[in-house]
Tab-separated table of N, CA and C in Angstrom:
chain	number	residue	atom	x	y	z
A	1	MET	N	184.986	310.214	352.316
A	1	MET	CA	185.801	309.491	351.950
A	1	MET	C	185.446	308.795	350.312
A	2	ASN	N	186.170	308.885	349.918
A	2	ASN	CA	186.601	308.196	348.391
A	2	ASN	C	186.536	306.825	348.058
A	3	GLN	N	185.416	306.653	347.727
A	3	GLN	CA	185.625	304.957	348.100
A	3	GLN	C	185.455	304.096	346.624
A	4	THR	N	186.789	302.877	346.165
A	4	THR	CA	186.552	302.678	345.074
A	4	THR	C	185.450	301.516	344.566
A	5	SER	N	184.578	301.825	343.119
A	5	SER	CA	183.213	300.999	343.252
A	5	SER	C	183.604	299.559	342.946
A	6	GLY	N	182.657	298.405	342.829
A	6	GLY	CA	183.303	297.351	342.737
A	6	GLY	C	183.160	297.133	341.254
A	7	PRO	N	183.868	295.790	341.333
A	7	PRO	CA	183.627	295.537	339.331
A	7	PRO	C	182.678	295.036	338.794
A	8	VAL	N	182.493	296.055	337.586
A	8	VAL	CA	180.671	295.404	336.951
A	8	VAL	C	181.029	294.341	335.631
A	9	GLY	N	180.413	294.096	334.939
A	9	GLY	CA	180.647	293.004	333.370
A	9	GLY	C	180.153	294.220	332.491
A	10	VAL	N	181.034	294.702	331.475
A	10	VAL	CA	180.506	294.949	330.726
A	10	VAL	C	180.712	294.280	329.216
A	11	ILE	N	180.442	295.113	327.896
A	11	ILE	CA	180.339	294.410	326.969
A	11	ILE	C	181.084	295.249	325.817
A	12	LEU	N	182.077	295.806	325.036
A	12	LEU	CA	182.457	296.776	324.635
A	12	LEU	C	182.422	295.759	322.604
A	13	SER	N	181.589	297.177	321.539
A	13	SER	CA	182.001	296.800	320.681
A	13	SER	C	183.524	297.955	319.867
A	14	VAL	N	184.331	296.937	320.187
A	14	VAL	CA	185.655	297.753	319.232
A	14	VAL	C	185.751	297.601	317.551
A	15	ASP	N	186.769	297.956	317.378
A	15	ASP	CA	186.982	298.340	315.912
A	15	ASP	C	187.955	296.667	315.454
A	16	PRO	N	187.004	296.035	314.353
A	16	PRO	CA	188.163	294.749	314.749
A	16	PRO	C	188.925	294.695	313.848
A	17	ASP	N	189.161	295.632	312.790
A	17	ASP	CA	190.619	295.635	312.541
A	17	ASP	C	191.511	296.096	313.424
A	18	ARG	N	191.702	296.678	314.624
A	18	ARG	CA	192.455	296.646	315.203
A	18	ARG	C	192.105	296.550	316.694
A	19	PHE	N	191.682	294.795	316.576
A	19	PHE	CA	191.426	294.448	317.673
A	19	PHE	C	192.261	294.256	318.879
A	20	ALA	N	193.385	292.873	318.452
A	20	ALA	CA	194.564	293.286	319.487
A	20	ALA	C	195.196	294.732	319.803
A	21	GLU	N	195.173	295.490	319.391
A	21	GLU	CA	195.604	296.607	319.997
A	21	GLU	C	194.575	297.273	320.451
A	22	VAL	N	193.489	297.409	320.169
A	22	VAL	CA	192.384	297.695	321.635
A	22	VAL	C	191.987	296.704	322.857
A	23	VAL	N	192.113	295.941	322.616
A	23	VAL	CA	192.291	294.508	323.805
A	23	VAL	C	193.025	295.229	324.727
A	24	GLN	N	194.584	295.525	324.282
A	24	GLN	CA	195.431	295.737	325.097
A	24	GLN	C	195.422	296.889	325.759
A	25	ALA	N	194.905	297.878	325.158
A	25	ALA	CA	194.799	298.928	325.570
A	25	ALA	C	193.350	299.135	326.567
A	26	ALA	N	192.595	298.649	326.119
A	26	ALA	CA	191.578	298.321	327.395
A	26	ALA	C	192.400	297.555	328.560
A	27	ARG	N	192.928	296.517	328.574
A	27	ARG	CA	193.079	296.006	329.360
A	27	ARG	C	194.345	296.989	330.318
A	28	ALA	N	195.186	298.117	329.886
A	28	ALA	CA	195.956	298.938	330.495
A	28	ALA	C	194.698	299.481	331.130
A	29	THR	N	193.500	300.153	330.741
A	29	THR	CA	192.703	300.756	331.861
A	29	THR	C	192.434	300.062	333.256
A	30	GLY	N	192.625	298.961	333.047
A	30	GLY	CA	192.017	298.049	333.931
A	30	GLY	C	190.777	296.957	333.613
A	31	LEU	N	190.756	297.085	332.692
A	31	LEU	CA	189.138	295.631	332.219
A	31	LEU	C	190.186	294.411	332.908
A	32	THR	N	189.614	293.262	332.710
A	32	THR	CA	189.523	292.231	332.991
A	32	THR	C	188.993	291.604	331.971
A	33	VAL	N	190.117	290.884	331.290
A	33	VAL	CA	189.251	290.152	329.924
A	33	VAL	C	188.135	289.055	330.163
A	34	THR	N	187.285	288.652	329.717
A	34	THR	CA	186.500	287.550	330.003
A	34	THR	C	186.080	286.742	328.984
A	35	GLY	N	186.065	287.765	328.178
A	35	GLY	CA	185.595	287.023	326.682
A	35	GLY	C	186.267	287.601	325.134
A	36	GLU	N	186.679	287.100	323.848
A	36	GLU	CA	186.599	287.306	323.069
A	36	GLU	C	185.976	286.855	321.966
A	37	GLN	N	185.508	288.207	320.957
A	37	GLN	CA	185.067	287.592	319.425
A	37	GLN	C	185.469	288.326	318.454
A	38	PRO	N	187.107	288.709	318.186
A	38	PRO	CA	187.740	289.143	317.214
A	38	PRO	C	187.074	289.520	316.029
A	39	LEU	N	186.314	288.385	315.299
A	39	LEU	CA	185.726	288.491	314.147
A	39	LEU	C	184.290	289.426	314.420
A	40	LEU	N	184.007	289.508	315.323
A	40	LEU	CA	182.934	290.431	316.091
A	40	LEU	C	182.991	291.685	316.387
A	41	GLY	N	183.931	292.078	316.542
A	41	GLY	CA	184.952	293.236	317.475
A	41	GLY	C	184.115	293.334	318.487
A	42	SER	N	184.163	292.238	319.041
A	42	SER	CA	183.265	292.440	320.520
A	42	SER	C	183.879	291.514	322.014
A	43	LEU	N	183.950	292.528	322.556
A	43	LEU	CA	184.855	292.040	323.701
A	43	LEU	C	183.989	291.967	325.036
A	44	SER	N	183.937	290.684	326.009
A	44	SER	CA	183.623	291.096	327.448
A	44	SER	C	184.478	291.307	327.929
A	45	GLY	N	183.933	291.743	329.595
A	45	GLY	CA	185.349	291.560	330.837
A	45	GLY	C	183.943	292.272	331.997
A	46	THR	N	184.985	292.366	332.886
A	46	THR	CA	184.769	292.984	334.200
A	46	THR	C	185.834	294.361	334.431
A	47	ILE	N	184.810	295.414	334.853
A	47	ILE	CA	185.632	296.235	335.537
A	47	ILE	C	185.679	297.669	336.926
A	48	ALA	N	186.694	298.381	337.052
A	48	ALA	CA	185.711	298.776	337.963
A	48	ALA	C	184.435	300.424	337.396
A	49	GLU	N	183.217	300.206	337.732
A	49	GLU	CA	182.492	301.115	337.472
A	49	GLU	C	182.988	302.660	337.131
A	50	ASP	N	183.744	303.215	338.107
A	50	ASP	CA	184.511	304.661	338.153
A	50	ASP	C	185.568	304.379	337.108
A	51	ARG	N	186.370	303.345	336.409
A	51	ARG	CA	186.955	303.473	335.350
A	51	ARG	C	185.925	303.244	333.923
A	52	ILE	N	184.757	303.162	333.871
A	52	ILE	CA	184.044	303.306	332.490
A	52	ILE	C	184.190	304.006	331.714
A	53	PRO	N	184.353	305.604	332.044
A	53	PRO	CA	184.595	306.691	331.481
A	53	PRO	C	185.936	306.463	330.373
A	54	VAL	N	186.828	306.072	331.349
A	54	VAL	CA	188.087	305.936	330.620
A	54	VAL	C	188.598	305.264	329.653
A	55	LEU	N	187.554	303.527	329.665
A	55	LEU	CA	187.364	302.545	328.913
A	55	LEU	C	186.637	302.901	327.976
A	56	GLU	N	185.437	304.037	327.863
A	56	GLU	CA	184.822	304.689	326.973
A	56	GLU	C	185.881	305.616	325.885
A	57	ALA	N	186.793	305.872	326.127
A	57	ALA	CA	187.468	307.175	325.939
A	57	ALA	C	188.642	306.454	325.153
A	58	VAL	N	188.586	304.641	325.309
A	58	VAL	CA	189.953	304.072	324.408
A	58	VAL	C	189.352	304.324	323.071
A	59	ASP	N	190.593	304.838	322.481
A	59	ASP	CA	190.640	304.675	320.940
A	59	ASP	C	190.295	303.284	320.112
A	60	GLY	N	189.413	303.386	319.405
A	60	GLY	CA	189.346	301.927	318.929
A	60	GLY	C	187.740	301.298	319.703
A	61	VAL	N	187.452	301.516	320.419
A	61	VAL	CA	186.592	301.624	321.838
A	61	VAL	C	185.192	301.980	321.162
A	62	GLU	N	184.372	301.590	320.610
A	62	GLU	CA	183.012	302.088	320.191
A	62	GLU	C	181.534	302.124	320.838
A	63	SER	N	181.714	300.986	321.624
A	63	SER	CA	180.698	301.400	322.877
A	63	SER	C	180.963	300.415	323.759
A	64	VAL	N	180.117	301.030	324.832
A	64	VAL	CA	180.827	300.292	326.167
A	64	VAL	C	179.553	299.909	327.075
A	65	ASP	N	178.849	298.384	327.450
A	65	ASP	CA	177.509	299.076	327.647
A	65	ASP	C	177.470	297.782	329.061
A	66	ARG	N	177.001	298.132	329.533
A	66	ARG	CA	176.602	296.715	331.208
A	66	ARG	C	176.206	295.993	330.630
A	67	GLU	N	176.723	294.680	331.384
A	67	GLU	CA	175.848	293.428	331.325
A	67	GLU	C	174.871	293.628	331.701
A	68	ARG	N	173.950	293.248	331.166
A	68	ARG	CA	172.418	293.024	332.292
A	68	ARG	C	172.443	291.632	332.894
A	69	ILE	N	172.127	291.518	333.819
A	69	ILE	CA	172.512	290.335	334.781
A	69	ILE	C	170.981	290.347	335.168
A	70	VAL	N	170.280	289.291	334.355
A	70	VAL	CA	168.667	289.395	335.047
A	70	VAL	C	168.603	287.980	335.997
A	71	ARG	N	167.813	288.328	336.504
A	71	ARG	CA	167.947	287.627	338.274
A	71	ARG	C	165.849	286.795	338.508
A	72	LEU	N	166.014	285.549	337.733
A	72	LEU	CA	164.555	285.330	338.031
A	72	LEU	C	163.818	284.895	339.343
A	73	PRO	N	162.656	285.263	339.750
A	73	PRO	CA	162.537	284.456	340.766
A	73	PRO	C	162.596	282.860	341.399
A	74	PRO	N	162.529	282.799	342.729
A	74	PRO	CA	162.502	280.831	342.666
A	74	PRO	C	161.246	280.378	342.256
A	75	PRO	N	161.199	279.187	341.299
A	75	PRO	CA	159.999	278.774	341.636
A	75	PRO	C	158.679	278.723	341.861
A	76	ASP	N	158.994	278.770	343.273
A	76	ASP	CA	157.666	278.363	344.169
A	76	ASP	C	157.060	279.817	344.800
A	77	SER	N	158.020	281.156	343.946
A	77	SER	CA	157.449	282.320	344.681
A	77	SER	C	155.836	282.827	343.973
A	78	PRO	N	155.415	283.904	344.727
A	78	PRO	CA	154.112	283.788	343.547
A	78	PRO	C	154.201	285.388	342.368
A	79	LEU	N	153.698	285.194	341.353
A	79	LEU	CA	154.212	286.073	340.085
A	79	LEU	C	153.951	287.585	340.689
A	80	GLN	N	154.565	288.217	339.953
A	80	GLN	CA	154.123	290.102	340.561
A	80	GLN	C	153.183	290.695	339.952
């Protein structure tokens, strides 16, 4: 049984000179855009994990990194 994976947070580095075009192409692959920084050529969003390779192949996308989620232990837990 083929299961689709849930959405994961990603941060993309894209060509700033073609920002709008690349954002549109990334959306077409299934990316839900949550933040845009056109001057930095950076974009954040969520996408199904199995769609990341398609997103990486978009012309103008320089890199795709998973967002790192840092979970701190509760204040009253013992230190590791």
